[in-house]
Short mmCIF file of C-alpha atoms in Angstrom, two decimals:
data_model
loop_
_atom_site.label_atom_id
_atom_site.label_comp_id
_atom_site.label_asym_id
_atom_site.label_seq_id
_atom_site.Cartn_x
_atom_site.Cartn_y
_atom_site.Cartn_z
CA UNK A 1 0.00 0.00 0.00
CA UNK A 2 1.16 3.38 -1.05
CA UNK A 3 0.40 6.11 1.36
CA UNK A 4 1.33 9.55 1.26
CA UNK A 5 1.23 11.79 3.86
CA UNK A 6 1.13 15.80 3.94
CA UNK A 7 2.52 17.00 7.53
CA UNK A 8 3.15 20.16 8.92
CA UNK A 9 6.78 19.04 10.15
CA UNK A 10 9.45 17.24 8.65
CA UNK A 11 8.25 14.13 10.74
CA UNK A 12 11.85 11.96 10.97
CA UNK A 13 13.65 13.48 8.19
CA UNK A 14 16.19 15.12 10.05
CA UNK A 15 15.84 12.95 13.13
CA UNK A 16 15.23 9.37 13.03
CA UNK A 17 13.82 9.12 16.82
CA UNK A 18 11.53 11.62 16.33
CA UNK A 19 10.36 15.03 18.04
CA UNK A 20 6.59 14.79 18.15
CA UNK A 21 4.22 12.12 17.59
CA UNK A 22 3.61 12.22 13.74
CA UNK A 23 7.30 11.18 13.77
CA UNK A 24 6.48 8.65 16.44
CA UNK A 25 3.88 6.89 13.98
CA UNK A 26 6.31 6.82 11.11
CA UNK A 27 8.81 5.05 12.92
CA UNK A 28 6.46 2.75 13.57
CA UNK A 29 4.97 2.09 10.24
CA UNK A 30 8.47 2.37 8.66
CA UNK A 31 8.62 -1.33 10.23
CA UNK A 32 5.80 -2.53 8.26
CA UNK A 33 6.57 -4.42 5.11
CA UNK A 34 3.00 -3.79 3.81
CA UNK A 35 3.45 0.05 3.42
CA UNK A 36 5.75 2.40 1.68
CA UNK A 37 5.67 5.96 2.99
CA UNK A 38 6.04 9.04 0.99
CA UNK A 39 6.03 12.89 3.11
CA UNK A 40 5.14 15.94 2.13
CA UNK A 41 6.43 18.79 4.15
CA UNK A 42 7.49 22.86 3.49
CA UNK A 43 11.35 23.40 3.47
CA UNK A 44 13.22 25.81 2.08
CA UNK A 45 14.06 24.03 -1.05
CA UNK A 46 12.50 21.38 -3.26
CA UNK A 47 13.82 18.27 -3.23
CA UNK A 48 13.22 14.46 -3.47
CA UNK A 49 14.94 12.13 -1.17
CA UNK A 50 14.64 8.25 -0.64
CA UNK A 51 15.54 7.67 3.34
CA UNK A 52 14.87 4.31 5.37
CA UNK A 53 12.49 3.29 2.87
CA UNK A 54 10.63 6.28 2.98
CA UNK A 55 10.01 8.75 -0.19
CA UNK A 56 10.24 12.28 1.51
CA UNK A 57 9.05 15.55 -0.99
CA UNK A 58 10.75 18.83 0.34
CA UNK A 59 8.65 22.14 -1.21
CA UNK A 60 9.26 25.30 -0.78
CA UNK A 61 6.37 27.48 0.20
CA UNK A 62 4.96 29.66 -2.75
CA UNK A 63 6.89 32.58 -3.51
CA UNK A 64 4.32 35.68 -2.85
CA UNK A 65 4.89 38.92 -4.68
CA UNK A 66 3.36 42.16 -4.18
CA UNK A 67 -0.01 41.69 -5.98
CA UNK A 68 -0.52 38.65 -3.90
CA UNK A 69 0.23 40.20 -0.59
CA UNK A 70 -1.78 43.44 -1.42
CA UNK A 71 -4.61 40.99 -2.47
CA UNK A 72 -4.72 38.80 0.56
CA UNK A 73 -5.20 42.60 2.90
CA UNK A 74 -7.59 43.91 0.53
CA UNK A 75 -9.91 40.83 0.12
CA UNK A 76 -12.30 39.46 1.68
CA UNK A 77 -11.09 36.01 3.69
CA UNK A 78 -13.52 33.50 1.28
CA UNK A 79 -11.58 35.56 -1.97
CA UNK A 80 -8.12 35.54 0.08
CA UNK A 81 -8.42 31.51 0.80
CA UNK A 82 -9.42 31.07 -2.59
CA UNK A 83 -5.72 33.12 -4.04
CA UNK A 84 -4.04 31.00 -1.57
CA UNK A 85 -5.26 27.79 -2.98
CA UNK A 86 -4.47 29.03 -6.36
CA UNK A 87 -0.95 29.24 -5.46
CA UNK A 88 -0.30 26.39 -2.73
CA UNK A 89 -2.19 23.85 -4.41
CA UNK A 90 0.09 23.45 -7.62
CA UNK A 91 3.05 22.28 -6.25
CA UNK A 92 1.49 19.84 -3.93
CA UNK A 93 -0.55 18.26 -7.01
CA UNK A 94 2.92 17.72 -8.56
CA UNK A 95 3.81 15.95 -5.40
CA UNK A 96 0.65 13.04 -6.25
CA UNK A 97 1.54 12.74 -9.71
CA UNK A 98 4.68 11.38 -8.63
CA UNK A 99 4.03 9.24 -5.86
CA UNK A 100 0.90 8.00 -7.05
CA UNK A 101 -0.48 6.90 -3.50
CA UNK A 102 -3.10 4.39 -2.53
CA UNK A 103 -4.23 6.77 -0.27
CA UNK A 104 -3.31 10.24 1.17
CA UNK A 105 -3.32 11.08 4.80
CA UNK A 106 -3.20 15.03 5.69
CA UNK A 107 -2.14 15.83 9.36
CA UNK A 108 -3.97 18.81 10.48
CA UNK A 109 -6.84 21.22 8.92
CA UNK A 110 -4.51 24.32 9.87
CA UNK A 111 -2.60 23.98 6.62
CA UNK A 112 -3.96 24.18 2.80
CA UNK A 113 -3.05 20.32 2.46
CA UNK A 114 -6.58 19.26 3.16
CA UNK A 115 -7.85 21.30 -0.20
CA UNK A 116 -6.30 18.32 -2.39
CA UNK A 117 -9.47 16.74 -2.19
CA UNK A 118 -10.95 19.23 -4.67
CA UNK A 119 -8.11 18.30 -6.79
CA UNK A 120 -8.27 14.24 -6.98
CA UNK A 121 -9.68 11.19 -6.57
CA UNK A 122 -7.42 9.15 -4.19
CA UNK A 123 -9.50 8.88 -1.12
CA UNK A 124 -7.70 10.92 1.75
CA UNK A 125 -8.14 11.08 5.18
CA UNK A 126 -7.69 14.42 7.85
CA UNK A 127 -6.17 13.48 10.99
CA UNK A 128 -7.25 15.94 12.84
CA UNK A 129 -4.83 17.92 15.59
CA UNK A 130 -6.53 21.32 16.67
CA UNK A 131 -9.49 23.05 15.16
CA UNK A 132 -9.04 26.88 13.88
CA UNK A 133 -12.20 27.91 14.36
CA UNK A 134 -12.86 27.64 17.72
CA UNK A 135 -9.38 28.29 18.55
CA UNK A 136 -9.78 31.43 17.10
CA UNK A 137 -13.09 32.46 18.88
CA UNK A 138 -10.70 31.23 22.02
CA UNK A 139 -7.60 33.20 20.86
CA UNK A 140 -7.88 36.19 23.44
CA UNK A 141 -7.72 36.00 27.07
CA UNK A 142 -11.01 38.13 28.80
CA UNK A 143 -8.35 40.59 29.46
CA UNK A 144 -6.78 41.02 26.26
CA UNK A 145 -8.07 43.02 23.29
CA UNK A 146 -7.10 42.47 19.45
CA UNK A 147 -5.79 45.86 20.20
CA UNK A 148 -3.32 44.86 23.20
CA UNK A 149 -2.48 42.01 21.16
CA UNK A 150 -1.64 43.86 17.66
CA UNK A 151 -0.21 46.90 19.22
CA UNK A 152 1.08 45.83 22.66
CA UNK A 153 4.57 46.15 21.22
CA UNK A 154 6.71 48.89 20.55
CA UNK A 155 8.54 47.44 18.17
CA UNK A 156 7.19 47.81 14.10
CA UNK A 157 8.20 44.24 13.11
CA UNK A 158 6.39 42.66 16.39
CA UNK A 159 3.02 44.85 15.37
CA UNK A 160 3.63 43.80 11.94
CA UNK A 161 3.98 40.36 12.53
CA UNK A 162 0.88 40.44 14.79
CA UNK A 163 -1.05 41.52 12.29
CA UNK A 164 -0.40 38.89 9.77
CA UNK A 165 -1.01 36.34 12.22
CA UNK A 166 -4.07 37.88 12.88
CA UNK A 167 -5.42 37.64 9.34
CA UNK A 168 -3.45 34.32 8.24
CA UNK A 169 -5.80 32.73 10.90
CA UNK A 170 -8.98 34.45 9.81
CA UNK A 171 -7.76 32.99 5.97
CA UNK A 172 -6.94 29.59 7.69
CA UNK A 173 -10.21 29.58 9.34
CA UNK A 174 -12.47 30.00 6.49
CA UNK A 175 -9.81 27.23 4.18
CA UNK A 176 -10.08 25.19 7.15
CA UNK A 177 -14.18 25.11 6.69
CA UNK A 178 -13.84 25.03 2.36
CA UNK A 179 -12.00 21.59 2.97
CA UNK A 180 -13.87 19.78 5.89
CA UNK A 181 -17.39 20.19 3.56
CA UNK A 182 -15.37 17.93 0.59
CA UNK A 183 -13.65 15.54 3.34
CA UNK A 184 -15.56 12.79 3.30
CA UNK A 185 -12.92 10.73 6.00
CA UNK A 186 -11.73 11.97 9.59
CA UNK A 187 -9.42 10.81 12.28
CA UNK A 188 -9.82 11.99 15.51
CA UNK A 189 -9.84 11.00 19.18
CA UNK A 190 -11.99 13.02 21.72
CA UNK A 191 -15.79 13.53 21.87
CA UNK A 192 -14.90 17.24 20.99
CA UNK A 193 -13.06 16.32 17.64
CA UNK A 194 -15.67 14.18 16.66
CA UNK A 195 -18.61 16.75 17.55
CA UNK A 196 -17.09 19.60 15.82
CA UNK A 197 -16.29 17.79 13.20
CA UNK A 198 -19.97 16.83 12.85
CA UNK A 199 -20.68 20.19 12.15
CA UNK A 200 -18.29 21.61 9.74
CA UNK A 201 -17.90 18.16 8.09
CA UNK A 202 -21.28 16.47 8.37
CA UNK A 203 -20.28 14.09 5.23
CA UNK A 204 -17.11 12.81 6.72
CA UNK A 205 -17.07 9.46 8.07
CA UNK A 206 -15.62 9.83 11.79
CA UNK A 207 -12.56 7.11 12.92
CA UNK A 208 -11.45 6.91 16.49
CA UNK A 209 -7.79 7.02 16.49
CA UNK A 210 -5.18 7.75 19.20
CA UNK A 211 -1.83 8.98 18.52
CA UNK A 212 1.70 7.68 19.35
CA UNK A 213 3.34 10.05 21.84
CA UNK A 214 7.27 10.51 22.16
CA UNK A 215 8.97 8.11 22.92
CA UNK A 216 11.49 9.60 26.01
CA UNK A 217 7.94 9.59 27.84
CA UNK A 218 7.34 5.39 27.62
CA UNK A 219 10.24 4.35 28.63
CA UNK A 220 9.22 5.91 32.34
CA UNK A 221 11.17 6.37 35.46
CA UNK A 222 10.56 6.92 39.23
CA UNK A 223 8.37 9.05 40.17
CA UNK A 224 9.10 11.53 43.58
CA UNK A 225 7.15 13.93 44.97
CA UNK A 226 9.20 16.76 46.17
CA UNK A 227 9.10 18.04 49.08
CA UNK A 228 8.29 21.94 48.16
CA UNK A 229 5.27 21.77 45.89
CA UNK A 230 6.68 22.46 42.58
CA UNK A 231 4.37 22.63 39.17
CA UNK A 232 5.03 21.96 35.67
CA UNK A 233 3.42 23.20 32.38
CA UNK A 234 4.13 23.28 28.88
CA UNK A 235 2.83 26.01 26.51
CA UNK A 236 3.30 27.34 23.09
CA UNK A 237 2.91 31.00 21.92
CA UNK A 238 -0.87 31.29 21.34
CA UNK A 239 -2.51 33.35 24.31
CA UNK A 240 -5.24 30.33 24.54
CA UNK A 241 -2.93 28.57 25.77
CA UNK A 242 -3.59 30.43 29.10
CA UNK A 243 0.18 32.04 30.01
CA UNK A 244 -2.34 34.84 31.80
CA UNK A 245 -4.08 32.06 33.67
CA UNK A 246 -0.45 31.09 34.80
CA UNK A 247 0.31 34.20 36.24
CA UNK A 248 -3.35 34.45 37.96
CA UNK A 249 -3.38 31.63 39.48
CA UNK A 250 0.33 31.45 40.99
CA UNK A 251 -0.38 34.95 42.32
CA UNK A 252 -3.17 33.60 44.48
CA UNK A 253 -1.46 30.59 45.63
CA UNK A 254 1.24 32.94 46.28
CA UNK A 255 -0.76 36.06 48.25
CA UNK A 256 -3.48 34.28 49.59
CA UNK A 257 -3.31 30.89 49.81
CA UNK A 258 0.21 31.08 51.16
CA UNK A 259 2.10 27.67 49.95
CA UNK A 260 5.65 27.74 49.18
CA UNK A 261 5.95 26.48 45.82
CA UNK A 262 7.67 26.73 42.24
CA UNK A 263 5.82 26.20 38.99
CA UNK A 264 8.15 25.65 36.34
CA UNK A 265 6.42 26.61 32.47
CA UNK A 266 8.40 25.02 29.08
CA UNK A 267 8.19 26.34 25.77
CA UNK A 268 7.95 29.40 23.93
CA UNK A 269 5.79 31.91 26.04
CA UNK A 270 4.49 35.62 24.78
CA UNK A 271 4.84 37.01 27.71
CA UNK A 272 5.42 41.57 26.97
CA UNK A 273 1.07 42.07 26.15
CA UNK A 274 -0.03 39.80 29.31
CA UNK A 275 2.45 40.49 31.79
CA UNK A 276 1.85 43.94 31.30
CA UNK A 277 -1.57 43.51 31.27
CA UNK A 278 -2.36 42.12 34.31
CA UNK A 279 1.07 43.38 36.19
CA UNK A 280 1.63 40.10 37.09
CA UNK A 281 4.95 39.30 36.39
CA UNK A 282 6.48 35.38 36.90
CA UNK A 283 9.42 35.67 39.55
CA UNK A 284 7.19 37.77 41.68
CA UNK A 285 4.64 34.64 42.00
CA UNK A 286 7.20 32.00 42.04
CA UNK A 287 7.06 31.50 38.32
CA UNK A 288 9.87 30.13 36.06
CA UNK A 289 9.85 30.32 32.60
CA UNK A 290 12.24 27.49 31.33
CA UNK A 291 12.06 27.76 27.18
CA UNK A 292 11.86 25.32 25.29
CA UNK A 293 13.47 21.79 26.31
CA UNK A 294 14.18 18.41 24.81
CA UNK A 295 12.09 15.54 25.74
CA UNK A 296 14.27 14.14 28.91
CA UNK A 297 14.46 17.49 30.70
CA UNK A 298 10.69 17.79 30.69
CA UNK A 299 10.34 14.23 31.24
CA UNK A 300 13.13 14.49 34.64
CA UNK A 301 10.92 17.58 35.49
CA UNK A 302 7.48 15.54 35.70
CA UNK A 303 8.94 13.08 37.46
CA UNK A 304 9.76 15.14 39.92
CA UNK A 305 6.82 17.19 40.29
CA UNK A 306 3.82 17.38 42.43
CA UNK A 307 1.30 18.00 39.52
CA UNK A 308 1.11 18.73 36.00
CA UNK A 309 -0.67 21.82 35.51
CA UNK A 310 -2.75 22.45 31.92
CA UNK A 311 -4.26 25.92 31.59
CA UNK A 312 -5.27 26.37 28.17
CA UNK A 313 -8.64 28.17 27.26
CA UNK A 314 -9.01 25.52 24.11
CA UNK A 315 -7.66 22.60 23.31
CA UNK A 316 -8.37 19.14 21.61
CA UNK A 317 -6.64 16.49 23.44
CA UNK A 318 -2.87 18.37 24.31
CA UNK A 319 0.29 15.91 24.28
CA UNK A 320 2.01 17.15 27.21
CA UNK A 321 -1.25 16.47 29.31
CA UNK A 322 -0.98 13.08 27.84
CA UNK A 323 2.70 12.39 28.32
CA UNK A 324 2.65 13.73 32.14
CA UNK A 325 -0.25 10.73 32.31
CA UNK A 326 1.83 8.51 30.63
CA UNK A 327 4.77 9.08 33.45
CA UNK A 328 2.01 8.69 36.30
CA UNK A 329 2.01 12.17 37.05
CA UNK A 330 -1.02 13.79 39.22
CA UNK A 331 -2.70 16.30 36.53
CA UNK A 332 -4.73 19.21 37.11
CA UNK A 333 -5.91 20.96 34.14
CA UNK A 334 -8.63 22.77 32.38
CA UNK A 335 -12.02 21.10 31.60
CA UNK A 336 -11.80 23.00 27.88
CA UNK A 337 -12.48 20.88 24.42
CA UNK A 338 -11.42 17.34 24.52
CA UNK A 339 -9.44 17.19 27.36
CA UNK A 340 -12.60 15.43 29.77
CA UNK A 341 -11.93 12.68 26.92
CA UNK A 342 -8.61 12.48 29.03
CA UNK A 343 -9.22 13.51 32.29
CA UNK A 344 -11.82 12.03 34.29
CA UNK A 345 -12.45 14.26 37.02
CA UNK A 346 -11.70 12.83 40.64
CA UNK A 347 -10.15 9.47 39.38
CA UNK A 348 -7.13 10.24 37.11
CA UNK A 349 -6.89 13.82 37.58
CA UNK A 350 -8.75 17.23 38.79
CA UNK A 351 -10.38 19.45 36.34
CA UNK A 352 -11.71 22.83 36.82
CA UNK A 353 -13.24 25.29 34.61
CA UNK A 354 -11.39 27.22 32.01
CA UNK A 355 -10.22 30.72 33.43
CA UNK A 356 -11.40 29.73 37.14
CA UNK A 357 -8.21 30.71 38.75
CA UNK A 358 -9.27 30.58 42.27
CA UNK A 359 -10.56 27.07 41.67
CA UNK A 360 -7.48 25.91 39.83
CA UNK A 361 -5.34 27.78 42.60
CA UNK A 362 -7.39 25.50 45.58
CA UNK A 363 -7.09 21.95 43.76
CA UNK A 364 -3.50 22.94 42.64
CA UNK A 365 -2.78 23.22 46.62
CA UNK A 366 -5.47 20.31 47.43
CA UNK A 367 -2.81 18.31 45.39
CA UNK A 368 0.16 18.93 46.93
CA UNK A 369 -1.02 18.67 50.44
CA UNK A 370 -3.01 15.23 50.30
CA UNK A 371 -0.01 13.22 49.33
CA UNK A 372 -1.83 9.76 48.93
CA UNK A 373 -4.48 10.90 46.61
CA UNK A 374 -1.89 12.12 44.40
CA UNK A 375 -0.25 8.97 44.24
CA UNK A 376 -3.56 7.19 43.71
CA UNK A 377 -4.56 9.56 40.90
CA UNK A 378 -1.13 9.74 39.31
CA UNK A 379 -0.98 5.88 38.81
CA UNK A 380 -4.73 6.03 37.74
CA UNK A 381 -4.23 7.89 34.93
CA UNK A 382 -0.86 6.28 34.23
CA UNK A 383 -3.03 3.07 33.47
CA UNK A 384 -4.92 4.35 31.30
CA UNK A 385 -2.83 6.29 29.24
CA UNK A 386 -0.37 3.18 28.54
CA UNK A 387 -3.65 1.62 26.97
CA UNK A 388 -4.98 4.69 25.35
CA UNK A 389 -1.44 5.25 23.65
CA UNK A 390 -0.14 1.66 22.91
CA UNK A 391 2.12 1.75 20.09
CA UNK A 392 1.11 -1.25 18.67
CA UNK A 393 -2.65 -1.04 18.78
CA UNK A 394 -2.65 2.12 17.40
CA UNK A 395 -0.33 1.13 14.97
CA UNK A 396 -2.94 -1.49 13.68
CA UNK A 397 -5.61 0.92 14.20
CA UNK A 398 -4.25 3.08 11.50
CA UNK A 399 -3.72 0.21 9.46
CA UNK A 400 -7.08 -0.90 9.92
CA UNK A 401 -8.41 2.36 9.14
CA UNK A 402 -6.74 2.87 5.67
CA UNK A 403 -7.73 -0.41 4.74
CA UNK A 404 -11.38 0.04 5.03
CA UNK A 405 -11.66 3.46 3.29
CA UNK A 406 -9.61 1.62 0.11
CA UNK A 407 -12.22 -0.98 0.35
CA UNK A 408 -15.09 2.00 0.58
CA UNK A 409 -13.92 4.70 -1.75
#
C-alpha cells in the first residue's frame, strides 16, 4: 500500500527518533513491510529524497509577490483563501503525480493540504490535531483586546507580525471550513473532535484514532514527589494557551493561599502584552519560565513534580497532558475541548473550569497537600494512558483504518 502523507513538520527526516508524535507513527509504520511511505512537508528548497524506505518531498512554500500580498489585505477572507489555494495547491498536485499513493493522509486542517481533495480522486483522510475555528473564537484571554495584542509592542516588526497572524488565521479559518465540507474521512480522538467535526464536516465518516506520543515519555522512570510543591506546564505562543491564567493563578497561591511552591512553564511563552496587562509578572509569584526543552528534561521535570498543571482556554486532546499521564504524574488541568476525553475528574486527575483561577489555585494546593491521593490519581491515569497510547494497537488501528476506506472509496 502506497500512502502519502502531507505533515506540517518534517516528521523523521532530520531525526530518526523523532520530536513529536507524527514522527512517532512513522517510525512505527516504517517497520511494516506492507506500506511504503512518501512525506510531504514545506522546506526551504524542493527536493526528493529516498531515506529508510521512505520517499520524503521537500517544497518550498509559494513565492508571494506584491499583488498577492496586497490581495490577501484587501480581500475578503472566502476571496483571500481562494488566491491561496491558487498558489499552494500546484506544487502539492505535482507531489501526487509522482508518488501515485493508494491513499493520502493530511495531518492537520490548519494547513492548505486538506484542499487536495478538490483536486483528486485518491480517497484521503484528515487526521485531525486542533481546530481553527474555535481556537480562534478562544484566541484572546477576557483581558486582552485584538488591540493589546496587535499593538502591545513597541517594536514595528512585532506589530507587523501580529497583524499577519491575525489575518493568516482568519484565511486559515475559512480554508479550514472550504476543505472539511469535501472531506468525506476523519481521524480523531476526543468527543470534541468528533462533535465539531460533525458540524463543519457532516459528510465525513468519523474514525477513532489515538496517537503515538514521544517516545522519552514510555520508557518511564521513578516518580518523587518533592518536598516543596513544585508545578510543571508546557505552553506554546498562542494566548489560549492560558500564560495569563499562569500568572493568575500562581499569584493567588502565592498572596493568599500562602504555599511555598515553584511552577516551572516550558516552551515558547508571549509574555510583553499579558504580563503587562495584568502586572503580574512570573518571579514575583514563584514563576519560572524554562524555554523550550528536549524531551528528557521535561520528562526528569514531571517526574519530579507534584502535579502537571494544563491551563489552556481551548484545546483538543494536548500531548504534554498526555505524556505527564503517561509518566504517572497527578494532573490538574482545564475542563476545555477534549481534554474530559482524558481527564476524568476525581479518578485520574482534577479538572476545573477554564479561566477559574481561584478554583485551579485550591485543587493545585489540594494536590500537593493530600499526598496519597496524588499517588492514587497519578498511577490512575498512568493506566490508562499506557492503553490509550499503545504503540502497537494504534499502529494497527491506522492500518485498519486505511484499509477500510480503500475498500469503501
Amino acid at each position: 500500500m502506497r500512502v502519502l502523507w502531507f505533515t506540517n513538520n518534517s516528521s523523521c527526516y532530520s531525526n530518526n527518533t523523532g520530536g513529536g508524535w507524527i514522527s512517532s507513527l512513522e517510525y512505527e509504520l516504517r517497520k511494516m513491510d506492507k506500506i511504503h511511505l512518501g512525506i510531504c512537508f514545506y522546506a526551504h528548497k524542493d527536493e526528493k529524497v529516498e531515506k529508510e524506505d521512505v520517499t520524503y518531498y521537500l517544497v518550498q512554500r509559494p513565492q508571494k509577490n506584491i499583488k498577492y500580498i496586497f490581495g490577501q489585505i484587501s480581500k475578503d477572507k472566502n476571496n483571500a483563501s481562494i488566491d491561496h489555494e491558487r498558489l499552494a495547491i500546484p506544487p502539492l498536485l505535482k507531489v501526487v503525480k509522482d508518488f501515485k499513493p493508494d491513499i493520502i493522509h493530511v495531518f492537520g486542517s490548519e494547513s492548505i493540504f486538506g484542499l487536495i481533495s478538490y483536486y483528486t480522486d485518491i480517497p484521503i483522510v484528515l487526521h485531525i490535531q486542533g481546530v481553527l475555528s474555535p481556537c480562534l473564537n478562544a484566541f484572546l484571554p477576557p483581558s486582552i483586546s485584538w488591540k493589546d495584542f496587535l499593538f502591545g509592542s513597541i517594536n514595528v516588526k512585532q506589530i507587523l507580525n501580529n497583524i499577519s497572524e491575525k489575518m493568516s488565521w482568519e484565511r486559515n479559518c475559512v480554508t479550514e471550513r472550504r476543505m472539511m465540507r469535501n472531506l468525506r474521512y476523519l481521524m480523531g480522538r476526543t468527543e470534541w473532535d468528533k462533535r465539531v467535526s460533525e458540524i463543519l464536516s457532516p459528510m465525513a465518516y468519523y474514525y477513532h484514532c489515538d496517537e503515538i506520543l514521544r517516545d522519552a515519555f514510555y520508557k518511564g522512570g521513578k516518580r518523587i514527589l518533592p518536598e516543596k510543591a513544585t508545578f510543571v506546564t508546557t505552553i506554546s505562543p498562542f494566548l489560549y494557551k492560558g500564560y495569563d491564567v499562569i500568572l493568575k493563578t500562581a499569584f493567588i497561591l502565592k498572596e493568599f493561599i500562602g504555599i511555598d511552591f515553584e511552577w516551572k512553564v516550558y516552551g515558547d511563552v508571549r509574555n510583553s502584552v499579558v504580563e503587562k496587562k495584568i502586572g503580574i509578572y512570573p518571579r514575583s509569584v514563584n514563576v519560572t519560565l524554562m524555554g523550550r526543552a528536549a524531551a528528557e528534561e521535561i520528562k526528569d521535570a514531571i517526574l519530579n513534580a507534584t502535579a502537571y498543571v494544563h491551563t489552556a482556554y481551548i484545546e483538543n486532546s494536548p500531548n504534554a497532558l498526555c505524556e505527564a499521564q503517561l509518566l504517572g504524574c497527578a494532573c490538574v488541568a482545564t475542563n476545555v475541548g477534549g481534554v474530559c476525553s482524558l481527564v476524568e475528574n476525581g479518578k485520574t486527575g482534577l479538572l476545573v473550569p477554564a479561566n477559574d483561577i481561584y478554583q485551579l489555585a485550591h485543587q493545585m494546593a489540594y494536590i500537593s497537600r493530600e499526598h496519597s491521593v496524588n499517588i492514587m490519581m497519578g498511577e490512575a491515569s498512568q493506566k490508562v494512558a499506557k492503553l490509550r497510547h499503545g504503540k502497537a494497537k494504534i499502529v494497527e488501528r491506522v492500518l485498519e483504518i486505511y484499509q477500510q476506506i480503500l475498500e469503501n472509496k
